[in-house]
Coordinates of C-alpha atoms and ligand atoms in Angstrom, one line a residue:
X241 CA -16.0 -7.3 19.9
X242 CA -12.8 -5.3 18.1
X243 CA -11.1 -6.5 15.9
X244 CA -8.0 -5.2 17.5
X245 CA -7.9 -8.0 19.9
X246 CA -8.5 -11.0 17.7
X247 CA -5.6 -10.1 16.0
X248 CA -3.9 -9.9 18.9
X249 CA -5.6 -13.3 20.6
X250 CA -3.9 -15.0 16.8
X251 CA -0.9 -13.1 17.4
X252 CA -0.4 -14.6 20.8
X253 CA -1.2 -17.8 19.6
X254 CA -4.6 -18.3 21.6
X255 CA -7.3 -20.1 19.6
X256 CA -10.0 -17.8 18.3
X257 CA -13.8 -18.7 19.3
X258 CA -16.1 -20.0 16.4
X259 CA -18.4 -17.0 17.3
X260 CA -15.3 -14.4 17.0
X261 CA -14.3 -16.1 13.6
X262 CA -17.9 -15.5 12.3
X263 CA -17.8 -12.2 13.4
X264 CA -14.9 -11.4 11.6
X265 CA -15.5 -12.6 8.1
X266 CA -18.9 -11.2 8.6
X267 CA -17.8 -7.3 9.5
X268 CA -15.0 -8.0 6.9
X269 CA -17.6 -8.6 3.9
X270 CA -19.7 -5.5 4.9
X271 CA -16.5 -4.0 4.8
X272 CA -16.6 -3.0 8.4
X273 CA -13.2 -4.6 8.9
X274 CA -10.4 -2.4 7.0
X275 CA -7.7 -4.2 5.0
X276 CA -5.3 -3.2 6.9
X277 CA -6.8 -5.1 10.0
X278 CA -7.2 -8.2 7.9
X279 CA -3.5 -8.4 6.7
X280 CA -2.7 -8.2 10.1
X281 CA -4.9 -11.3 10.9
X282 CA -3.9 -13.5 7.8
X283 CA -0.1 -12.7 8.7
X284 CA -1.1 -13.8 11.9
X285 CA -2.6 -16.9 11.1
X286 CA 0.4 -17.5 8.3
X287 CA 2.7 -17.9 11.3
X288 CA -0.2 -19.0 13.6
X289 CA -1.4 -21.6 11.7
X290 CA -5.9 -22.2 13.3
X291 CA -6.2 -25.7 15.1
X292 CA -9.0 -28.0 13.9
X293 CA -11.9 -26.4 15.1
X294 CA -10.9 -22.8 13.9
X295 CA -10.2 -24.2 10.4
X296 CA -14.0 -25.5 10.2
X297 CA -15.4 -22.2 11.4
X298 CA -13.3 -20.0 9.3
X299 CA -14.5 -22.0 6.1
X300 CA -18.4 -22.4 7.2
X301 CA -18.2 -18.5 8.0
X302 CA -16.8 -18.5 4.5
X303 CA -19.0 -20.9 2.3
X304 CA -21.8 -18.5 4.2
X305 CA -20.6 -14.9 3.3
X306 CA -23.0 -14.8 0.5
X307 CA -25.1 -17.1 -1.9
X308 CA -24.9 -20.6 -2.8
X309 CA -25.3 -22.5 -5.6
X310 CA -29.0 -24.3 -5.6
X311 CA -29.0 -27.6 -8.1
X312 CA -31.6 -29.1 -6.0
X313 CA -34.2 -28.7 -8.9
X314 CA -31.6 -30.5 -11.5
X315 CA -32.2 -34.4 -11.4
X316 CA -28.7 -36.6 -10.6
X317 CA -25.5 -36.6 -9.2
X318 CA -23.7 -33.5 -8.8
X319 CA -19.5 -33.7 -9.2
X320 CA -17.4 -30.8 -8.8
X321 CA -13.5 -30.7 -9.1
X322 CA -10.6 -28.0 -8.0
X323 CA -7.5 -27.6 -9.2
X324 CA -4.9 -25.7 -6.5
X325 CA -3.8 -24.3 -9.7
X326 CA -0.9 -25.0 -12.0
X327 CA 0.4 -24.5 -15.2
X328 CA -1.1 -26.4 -18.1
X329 CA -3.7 -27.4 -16.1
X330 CA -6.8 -27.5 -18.8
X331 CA -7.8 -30.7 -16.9
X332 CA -11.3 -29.0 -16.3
X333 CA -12.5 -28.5 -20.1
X334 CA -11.5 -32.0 -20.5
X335 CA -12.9 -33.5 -17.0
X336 CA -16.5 -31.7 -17.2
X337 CA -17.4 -32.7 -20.8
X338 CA -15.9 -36.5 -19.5
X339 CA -18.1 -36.5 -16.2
X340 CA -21.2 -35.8 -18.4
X341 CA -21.0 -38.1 -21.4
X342 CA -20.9 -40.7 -18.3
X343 CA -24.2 -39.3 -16.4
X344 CA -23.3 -37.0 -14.1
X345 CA -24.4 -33.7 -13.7
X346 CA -21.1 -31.0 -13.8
X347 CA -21.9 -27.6 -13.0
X348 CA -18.2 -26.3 -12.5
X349 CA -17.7 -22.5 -11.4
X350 CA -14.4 -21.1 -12.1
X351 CA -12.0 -18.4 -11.7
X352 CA -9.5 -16.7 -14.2
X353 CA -5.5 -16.9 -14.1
X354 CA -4.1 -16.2 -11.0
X355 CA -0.2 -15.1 -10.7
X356 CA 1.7 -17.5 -12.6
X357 CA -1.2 -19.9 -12.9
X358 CA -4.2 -20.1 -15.8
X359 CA -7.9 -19.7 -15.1
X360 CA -10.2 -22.1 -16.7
X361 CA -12.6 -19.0 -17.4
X362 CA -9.8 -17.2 -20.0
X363 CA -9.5 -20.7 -21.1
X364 CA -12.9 -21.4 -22.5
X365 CA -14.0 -17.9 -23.2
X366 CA -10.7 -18.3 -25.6
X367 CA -13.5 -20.2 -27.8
X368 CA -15.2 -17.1 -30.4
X369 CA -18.4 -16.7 -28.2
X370 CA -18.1 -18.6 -25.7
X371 CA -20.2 -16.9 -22.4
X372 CA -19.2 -17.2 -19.0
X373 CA -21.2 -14.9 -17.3
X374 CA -24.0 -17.0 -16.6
X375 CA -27.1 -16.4 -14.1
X376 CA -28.1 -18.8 -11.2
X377 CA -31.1 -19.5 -13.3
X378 CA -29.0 -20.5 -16.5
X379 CA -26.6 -22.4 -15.0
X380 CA -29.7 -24.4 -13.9
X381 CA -32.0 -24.5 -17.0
X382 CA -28.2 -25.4 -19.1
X383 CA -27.3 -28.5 -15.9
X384 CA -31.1 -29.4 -16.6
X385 CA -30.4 -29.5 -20.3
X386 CA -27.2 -31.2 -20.7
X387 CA -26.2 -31.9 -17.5
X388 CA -22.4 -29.8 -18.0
X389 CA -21.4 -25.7 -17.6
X390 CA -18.5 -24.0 -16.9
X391 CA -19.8 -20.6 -15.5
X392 CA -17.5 -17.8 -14.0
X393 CA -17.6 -17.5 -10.4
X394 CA -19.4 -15.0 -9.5
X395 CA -18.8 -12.1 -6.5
X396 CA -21.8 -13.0 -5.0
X397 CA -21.1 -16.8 -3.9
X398 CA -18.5 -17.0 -1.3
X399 CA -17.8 -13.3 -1.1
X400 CA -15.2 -13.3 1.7
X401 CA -12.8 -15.4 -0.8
X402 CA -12.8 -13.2 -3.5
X403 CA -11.9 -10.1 -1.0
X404 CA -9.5 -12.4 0.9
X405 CA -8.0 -13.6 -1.7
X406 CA -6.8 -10.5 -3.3
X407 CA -5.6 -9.1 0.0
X408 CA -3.5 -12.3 0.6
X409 CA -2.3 -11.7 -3.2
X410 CA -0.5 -9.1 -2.2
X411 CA 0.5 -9.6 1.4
X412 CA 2.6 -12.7 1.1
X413 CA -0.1 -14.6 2.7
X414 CA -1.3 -17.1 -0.1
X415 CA 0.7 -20.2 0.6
X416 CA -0.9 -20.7 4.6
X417 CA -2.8 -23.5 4.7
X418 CA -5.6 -22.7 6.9
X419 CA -6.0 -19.9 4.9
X420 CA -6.1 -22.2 1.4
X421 CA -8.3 -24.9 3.1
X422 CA -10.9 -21.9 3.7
X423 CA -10.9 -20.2 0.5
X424 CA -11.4 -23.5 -1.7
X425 CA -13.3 -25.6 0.2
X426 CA -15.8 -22.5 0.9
X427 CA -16.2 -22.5 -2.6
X428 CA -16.8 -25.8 -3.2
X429 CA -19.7 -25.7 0.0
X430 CA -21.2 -23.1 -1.9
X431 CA -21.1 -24.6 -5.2
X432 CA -24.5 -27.3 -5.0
X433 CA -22.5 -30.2 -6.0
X434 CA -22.6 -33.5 -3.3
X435 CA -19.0 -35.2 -4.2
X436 CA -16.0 -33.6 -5.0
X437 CA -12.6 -34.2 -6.2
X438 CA -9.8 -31.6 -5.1
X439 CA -6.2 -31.9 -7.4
X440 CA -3.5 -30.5 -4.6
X441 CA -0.5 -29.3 -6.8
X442 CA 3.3 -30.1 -5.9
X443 CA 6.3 -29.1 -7.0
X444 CA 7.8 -25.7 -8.2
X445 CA 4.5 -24.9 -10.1
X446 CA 2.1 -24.8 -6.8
X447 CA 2.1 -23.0 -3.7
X448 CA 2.9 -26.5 -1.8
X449 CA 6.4 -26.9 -2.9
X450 CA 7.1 -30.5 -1.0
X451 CA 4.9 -33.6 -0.7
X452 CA 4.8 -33.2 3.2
X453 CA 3.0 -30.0 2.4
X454 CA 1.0 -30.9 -0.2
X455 CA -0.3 -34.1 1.6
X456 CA -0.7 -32.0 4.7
X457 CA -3.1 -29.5 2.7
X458 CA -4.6 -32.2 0.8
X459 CA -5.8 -34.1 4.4
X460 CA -6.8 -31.0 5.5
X461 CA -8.8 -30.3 2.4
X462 CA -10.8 -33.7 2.9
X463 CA -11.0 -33.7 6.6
X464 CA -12.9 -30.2 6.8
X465 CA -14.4 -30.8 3.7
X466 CA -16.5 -33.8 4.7
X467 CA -16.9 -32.4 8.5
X468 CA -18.8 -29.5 7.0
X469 CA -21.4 -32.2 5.0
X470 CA -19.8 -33.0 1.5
X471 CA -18.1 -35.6 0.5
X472 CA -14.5 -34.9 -0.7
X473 CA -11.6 -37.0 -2.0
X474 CA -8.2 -35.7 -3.4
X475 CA -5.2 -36.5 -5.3
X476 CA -1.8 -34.7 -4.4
X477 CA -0.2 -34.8 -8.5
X478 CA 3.3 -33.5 -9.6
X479 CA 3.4 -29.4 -10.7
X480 CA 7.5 -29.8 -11.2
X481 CA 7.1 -29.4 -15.0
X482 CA 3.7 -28.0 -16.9
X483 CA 1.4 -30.2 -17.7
X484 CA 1.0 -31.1 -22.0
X485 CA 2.6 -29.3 -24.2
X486 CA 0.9 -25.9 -23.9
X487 CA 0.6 -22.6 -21.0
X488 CA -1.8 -20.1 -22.4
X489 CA -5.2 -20.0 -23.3
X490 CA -6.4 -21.1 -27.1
X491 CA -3.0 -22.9 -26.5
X492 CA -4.6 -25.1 -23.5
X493 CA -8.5 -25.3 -25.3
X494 CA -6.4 -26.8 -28.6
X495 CA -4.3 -29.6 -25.7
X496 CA -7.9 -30.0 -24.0
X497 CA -9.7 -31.2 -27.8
X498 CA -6.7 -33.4 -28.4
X499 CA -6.8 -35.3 -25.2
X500 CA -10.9 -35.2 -25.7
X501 CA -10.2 -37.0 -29.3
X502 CA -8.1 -39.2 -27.4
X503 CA -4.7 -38.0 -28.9
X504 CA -3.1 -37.1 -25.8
X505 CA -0.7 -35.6 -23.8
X506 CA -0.8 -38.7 -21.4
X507 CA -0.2 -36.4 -18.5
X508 CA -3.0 -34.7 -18.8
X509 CA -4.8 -37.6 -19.7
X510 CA -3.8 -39.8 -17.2
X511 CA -4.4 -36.9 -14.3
X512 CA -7.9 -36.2 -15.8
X513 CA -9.1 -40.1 -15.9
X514 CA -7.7 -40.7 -12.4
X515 CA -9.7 -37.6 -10.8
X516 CA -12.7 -38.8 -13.0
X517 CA -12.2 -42.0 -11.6
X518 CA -12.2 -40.7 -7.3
X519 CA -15.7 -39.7 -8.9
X520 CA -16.8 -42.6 -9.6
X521 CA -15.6 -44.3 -6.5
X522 CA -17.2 -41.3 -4.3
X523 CA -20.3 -41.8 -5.9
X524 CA -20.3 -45.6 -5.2
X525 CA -20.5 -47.0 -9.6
X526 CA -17.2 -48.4 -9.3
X527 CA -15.4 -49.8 -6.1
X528 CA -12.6 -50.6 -8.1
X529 CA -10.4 -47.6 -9.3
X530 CA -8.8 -49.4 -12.7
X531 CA -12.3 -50.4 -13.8
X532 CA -13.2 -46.6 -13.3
X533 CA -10.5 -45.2 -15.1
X534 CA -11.4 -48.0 -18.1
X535 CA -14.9 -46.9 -17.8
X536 CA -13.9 -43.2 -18.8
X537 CA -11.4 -44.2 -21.1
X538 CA -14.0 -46.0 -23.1
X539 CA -15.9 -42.4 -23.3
X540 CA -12.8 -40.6 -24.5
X541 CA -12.7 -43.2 -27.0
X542 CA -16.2 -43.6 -28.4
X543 CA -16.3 -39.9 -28.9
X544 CA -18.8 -39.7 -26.2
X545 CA -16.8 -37.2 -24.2
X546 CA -15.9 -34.8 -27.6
X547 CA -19.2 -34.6 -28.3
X548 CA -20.6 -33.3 -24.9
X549 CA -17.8 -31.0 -25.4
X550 CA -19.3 -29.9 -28.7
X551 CA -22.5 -29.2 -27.1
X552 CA -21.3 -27.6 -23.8
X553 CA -19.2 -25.0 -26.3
X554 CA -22.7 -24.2 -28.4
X555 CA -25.0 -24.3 -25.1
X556 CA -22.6 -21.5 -24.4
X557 CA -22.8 -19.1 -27.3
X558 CA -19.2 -20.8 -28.7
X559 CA -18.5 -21.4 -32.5
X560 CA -18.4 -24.7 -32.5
X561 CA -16.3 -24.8 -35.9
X562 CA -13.6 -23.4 -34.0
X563 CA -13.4 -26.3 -32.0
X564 CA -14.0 -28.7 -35.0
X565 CA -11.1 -27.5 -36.5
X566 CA -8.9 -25.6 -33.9
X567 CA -6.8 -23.9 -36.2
X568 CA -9.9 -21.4 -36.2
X569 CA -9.2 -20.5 -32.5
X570 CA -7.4 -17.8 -31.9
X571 CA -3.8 -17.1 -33.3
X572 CA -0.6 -15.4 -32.3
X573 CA 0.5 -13.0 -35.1
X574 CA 4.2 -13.3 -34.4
X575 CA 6.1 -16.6 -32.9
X576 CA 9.3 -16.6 -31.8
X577 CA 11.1 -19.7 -30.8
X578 CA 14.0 -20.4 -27.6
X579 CA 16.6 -22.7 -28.0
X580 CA 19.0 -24.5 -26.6
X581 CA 22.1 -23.3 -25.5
X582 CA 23.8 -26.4 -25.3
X583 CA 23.2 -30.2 -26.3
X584 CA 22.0 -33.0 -23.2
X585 CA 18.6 -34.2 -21.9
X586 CA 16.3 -32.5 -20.3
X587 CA 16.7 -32.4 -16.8
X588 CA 13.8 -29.7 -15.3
X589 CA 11.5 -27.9 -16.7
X590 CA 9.9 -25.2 -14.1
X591 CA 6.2 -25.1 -14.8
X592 CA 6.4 -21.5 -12.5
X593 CA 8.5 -20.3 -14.9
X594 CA 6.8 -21.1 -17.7
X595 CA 3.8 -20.1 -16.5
X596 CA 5.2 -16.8 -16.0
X597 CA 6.3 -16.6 -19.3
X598 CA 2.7 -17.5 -20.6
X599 CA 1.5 -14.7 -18.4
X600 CA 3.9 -12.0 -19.5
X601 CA 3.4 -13.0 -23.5
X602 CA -0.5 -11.8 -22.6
X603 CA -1.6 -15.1 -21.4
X604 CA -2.5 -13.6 -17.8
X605 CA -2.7 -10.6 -16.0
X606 CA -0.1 -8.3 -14.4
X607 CA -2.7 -6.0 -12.9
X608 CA -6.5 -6.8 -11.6
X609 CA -9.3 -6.5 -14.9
X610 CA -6.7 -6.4 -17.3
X611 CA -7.6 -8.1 -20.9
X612 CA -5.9 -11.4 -21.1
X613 CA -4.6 -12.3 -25.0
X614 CA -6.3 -15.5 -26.0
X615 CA -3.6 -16.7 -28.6
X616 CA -0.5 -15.9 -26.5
X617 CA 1.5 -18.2 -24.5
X618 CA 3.9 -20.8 -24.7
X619 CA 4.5 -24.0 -26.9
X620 CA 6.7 -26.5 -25.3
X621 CA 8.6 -28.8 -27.5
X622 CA 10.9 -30.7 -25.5
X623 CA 10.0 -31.6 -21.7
X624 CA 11.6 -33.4 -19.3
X625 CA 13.6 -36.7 -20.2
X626 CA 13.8 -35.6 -23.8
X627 CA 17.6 -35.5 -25.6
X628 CA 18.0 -32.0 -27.4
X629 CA 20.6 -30.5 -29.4
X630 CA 22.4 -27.2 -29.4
X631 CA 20.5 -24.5 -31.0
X632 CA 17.2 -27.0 -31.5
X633 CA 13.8 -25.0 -31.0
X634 CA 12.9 -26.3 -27.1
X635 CA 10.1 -24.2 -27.4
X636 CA 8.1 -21.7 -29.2
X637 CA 6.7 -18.3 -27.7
X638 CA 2.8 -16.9 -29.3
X639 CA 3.5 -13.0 -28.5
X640 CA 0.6 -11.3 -27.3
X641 CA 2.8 -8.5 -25.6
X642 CA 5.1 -7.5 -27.8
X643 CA 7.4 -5.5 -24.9
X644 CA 7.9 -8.4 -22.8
X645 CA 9.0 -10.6 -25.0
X646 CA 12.5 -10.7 -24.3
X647 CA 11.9 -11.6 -20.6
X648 CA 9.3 -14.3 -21.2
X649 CA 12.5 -15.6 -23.5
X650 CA 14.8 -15.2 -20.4
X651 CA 12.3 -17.1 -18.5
X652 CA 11.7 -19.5 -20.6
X653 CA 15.4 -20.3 -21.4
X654 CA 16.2 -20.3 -17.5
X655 CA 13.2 -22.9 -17.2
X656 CA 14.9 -25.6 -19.0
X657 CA 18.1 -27.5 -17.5
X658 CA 19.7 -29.2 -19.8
X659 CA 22.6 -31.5 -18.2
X660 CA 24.5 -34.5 -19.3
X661 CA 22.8 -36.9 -17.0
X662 CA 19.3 -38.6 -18.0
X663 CA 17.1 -37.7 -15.1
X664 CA 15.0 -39.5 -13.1
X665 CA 11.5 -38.9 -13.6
X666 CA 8.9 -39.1 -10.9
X667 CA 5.0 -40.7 -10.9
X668 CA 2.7 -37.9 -11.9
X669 CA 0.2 -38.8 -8.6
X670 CA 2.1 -38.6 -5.7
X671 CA -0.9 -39.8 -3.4
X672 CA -4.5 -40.2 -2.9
X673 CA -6.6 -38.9 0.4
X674 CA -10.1 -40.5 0.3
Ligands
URA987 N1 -6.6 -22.0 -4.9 C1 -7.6 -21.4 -4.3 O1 -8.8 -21.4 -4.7 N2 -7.4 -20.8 -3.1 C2 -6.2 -20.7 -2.6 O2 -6.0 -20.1 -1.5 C3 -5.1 -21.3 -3.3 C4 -5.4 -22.0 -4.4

C-alpha cells in the first residue's frame, strides 16, 4: 500500500477501505507516514468529509494506536465526560468530585489549553502540589481509593491523536468533523470508563460555530461512540459568551470551589448538573432527568461534593488549604482593569476572544511546552444582559505577561458590545442526543 494513493483515493472522493485506514494511522504512529503526507490526507478529508463506515475505522484504528486505560480491577461504574473545549469551561473539577460523592467511580484523563481554549490539567495543577503525572497503576490504586482522579493524558494512550492533533493545529484542519469525532471519541474508547457524557460547544467560543453543526458532530459523536461498544450521550450547550465569571487557571479552580460550595455561577452550575444528570440516566438510577439533576443538587448542597473535592486535591499531592481558603491559590502581581467605552447593556460577549486574552496574559500557550502562568487571566465583571456605564470596570485583566498586555486589553475591549438595545438571551443547552 502507499500512501500516495489514499490520498489521492480521499482526494477523488472514493471511500477508503477499513484495512487502508488502519494502515494508515498505523505507519503514521511509527512515523513511517511523513507529515507532510498526512496534511495532505486531513485536508483531504476536511473537504472530503469519510461516510459512516470510514468514521468507525478511523476512530477504532485510533482508540488502538497505543494503550488503554484498564479499570477492570476498580469495583463500580465508570463515567467519563468531554468537553469540545471552551472558555470558562472548569465544568470537570466541579463534575468529577460531583460524580463521586454520588458513587461513581471518575477516572477523567485530560489535556492542557489548547488555542484559545483552557486545559483542565493547567487548571488543577494551578492548586500548590497538585500532580498530574500519574501512572496506570496510580490512577488505579487512587480510583480504588476514592473512586475520583484527574490524571494528564498521557502520549502513550491514543497516540495517533496527540500527533494528529498537532498536525491539524497547524494545518487549518481542526474544525472537520470526521476528523473531531476520531480524535475524542478514540480517547474516550481508550479511557476504561463504560458511560460517557460528551458537552459539544456552540457558538463563537467552539470550533462548531452553528447548532446545525454542533448537533451534526454531536450525533456523530454518539452514533460512533456506541457502534464501537460504549455507551455515549451528549449535550450540544451555548460557547457564545464564557462560561462564570473567570478564563484562566487559579481564576477557573477559585469559579470551580464556589459552584462546589453551592455559590454559583448558575451557568456553570446548571451545565455541570445537567451532564451529571445524562450520567445518571445512562447508567439506568434515574429515568427521570429532573429527579437526577435534584439528586446532584442535594450533593452540592450537603457538602458532599466539596468534600470529595478536598480529598481528590490531597490524594493528589495539593495543599488542601489553598482550596480551603482560595485566596492562597495563586495571584496576579499586577491587575489592570478594561472599561467601557460607552454606557448600554451588554449585548455579546465573545468567549474566543476572551479566551484569547486569558491566553495571551499567560493563561495558555503561544508555542508547544511553554510554562502556562497559573494566576493570569481574565475577570469578567459584566456579561451578557447586564446594564453598564461609561468608564465602569467590565472587566479585570491578572497579567502574567507583562508585553502583551495591551492586546489582551484590545481584545478584551473588542469582546464586549455594548448597544442600546436589551438583548435577547438564548437557553444555555441547545439540545440533548441520547
Ligand atoms: N477536542 C478534541 O479532543 N479533539 C478535537 O478534535 C476537537 C476538540
Amino acid at each position: 500500500m502507499r500512501m500516495v494513493d489514499l490520498i489521492e483515493k480521499k482526494r477523488d472522493g472514493v471511500p477508503l477501505t477499513e484495512q487502508e485506514i488502519r494502515w494508515l494511522i498505523h505507519r503514521y504512529v511509527a512515523r513511517e507516514v511523513p507529515d507532510y503526507q498526512m496534511a495532505a490526507f486531513l485536508m483531504a478529508v476536511y473537504f472530503r468529509g469519510m461516510t459512516e463506515g470510514e468514521m468507525e475505522a478511523f476512530t477504532a484504528a485510533m482508540a488502538e494506536s497505543g494503550d488503554k486505560v484498564d479499570l477492570s480491577a476498580v469495583p463500580g461504574i465508570k463515567v467519563d465526560k468531554h468537553s469540545s473545549g471552551g472558555v470558562g469551561d472548569t465544568v470537570t473539577l466541579i463534575l468529577v468530585p460531583l460524580m463521586g460523592a454520588a458513587g461513581y467511580v471518575m477516572a477523567k484523563l485530560s489535556g492542557r489549553a489548547l488555542g484559545h481554549t483552557g486545559g483542565t490539567i493547567d487548571k488543577f495543577e494551578a492548586i500548590p502540589g497538585v500532580r498530574t503525572d500519574l501512572s496506570p497503576g496510580e490512577i488505579i490504586d487512587q480510583a480504588k481509593r476514592i473512586g475520583v482522579v484527574i490524571a494528564e493524558h498521557t502520549e502513550d494512550i491514543a497516540p495517533a491523536d496527540k500527533l494528529l492533533y498537532e498536525l491539524r493545529d497547524v494545518t487549518g484542519t481542526v474544525p472537520s468533523l470526521p476528523l473531531i469525532v476520531g480524535s475524542i471519541l478514540s480517547k474516550k474508547l481508550a479511557g476504561g470508563a463504560d458511560l460517557i457524557v460528551l458537552d459539544v460547544k456552540c457558538g463563537d467560543g467552539a470550533f462548531m460555530r452553528t447548532l446545525p453543526e454542533a448537533k451534526e458532530l454531536a450525533e456523530a459523536l454518539v452514533r460512533v461512540g456506541n457502534k464501537l461498544g460504549k455507551r455515549f450521550s451528549a449535550l450540544v450547550t451555548a460557547m457564545d459568551q464564557p462560561l462564570g465569571w473567570m478564563a484562566g487557571n487559579a481564576l477557573e479552580v477559585k469559579q470551580a470551589i464556589s459552584v462546589l460550595r453551592g455559590e454559583g455561577p448558575p451557568d456553570l452550575e446548571e451545565i455541570t448538573l445537567a451532564l451529571g444528570a445524562e450520567l445518571l440516566l445512562l447508567s439506568g438510577e434515574e429515568s427521570d432527568e429532573g429527579k437526577a439533576r435534584d439528586k446532584l443538587k442535594r450533593l452540592v448542597d450537603s457538602g458532599a461534593a466539596w468534600k470529595k473535592f478536598v480529598e481528590l486535591v490531597a490524594a493528589q499531592g495539593g495543599d488542601v488549604r489553598a482550596v480551603e481558603e482560595p485566596e492562597l491559590l495563586p495571584h496576579a502581581e499586577e491587575v489592570q482593569e478594561v472599561w467601557a467605552p460607552r454606557s448600554g447593556y451588554v449585548r455579546k460577549l465573545s468567549a474566543r476572544k476572551i479566551g484569547l486574552a486569558a491566553g495571551l496574559l499567560g493563561a495558555g500557550r503561544e508555542v508547544k511546552g511553554q510554562t502556562v502562568d497559573p494566576a493570569a487571566g481574565v475577570e469578567l465583571l459584566a456579561k451578557v444582559g447586564d446594564r453598564v456605564e461609561r468608564e465602569q470596570p467590565l472587566a479585570r485583566l491578572h497579567v502574567g505577561r507583562r508585553e502583551l498586555v495591551e492586546e489582551a486589553k484590545r481584545l478584551v475591549t473588542e469582546a464586549f458590545e455594548i448597544g442600546t438595545d436589551f438583548p435577547l438571551q438564548g437557553d444555555l443547552i441547545l439540545a440533548r442526543i441520547r
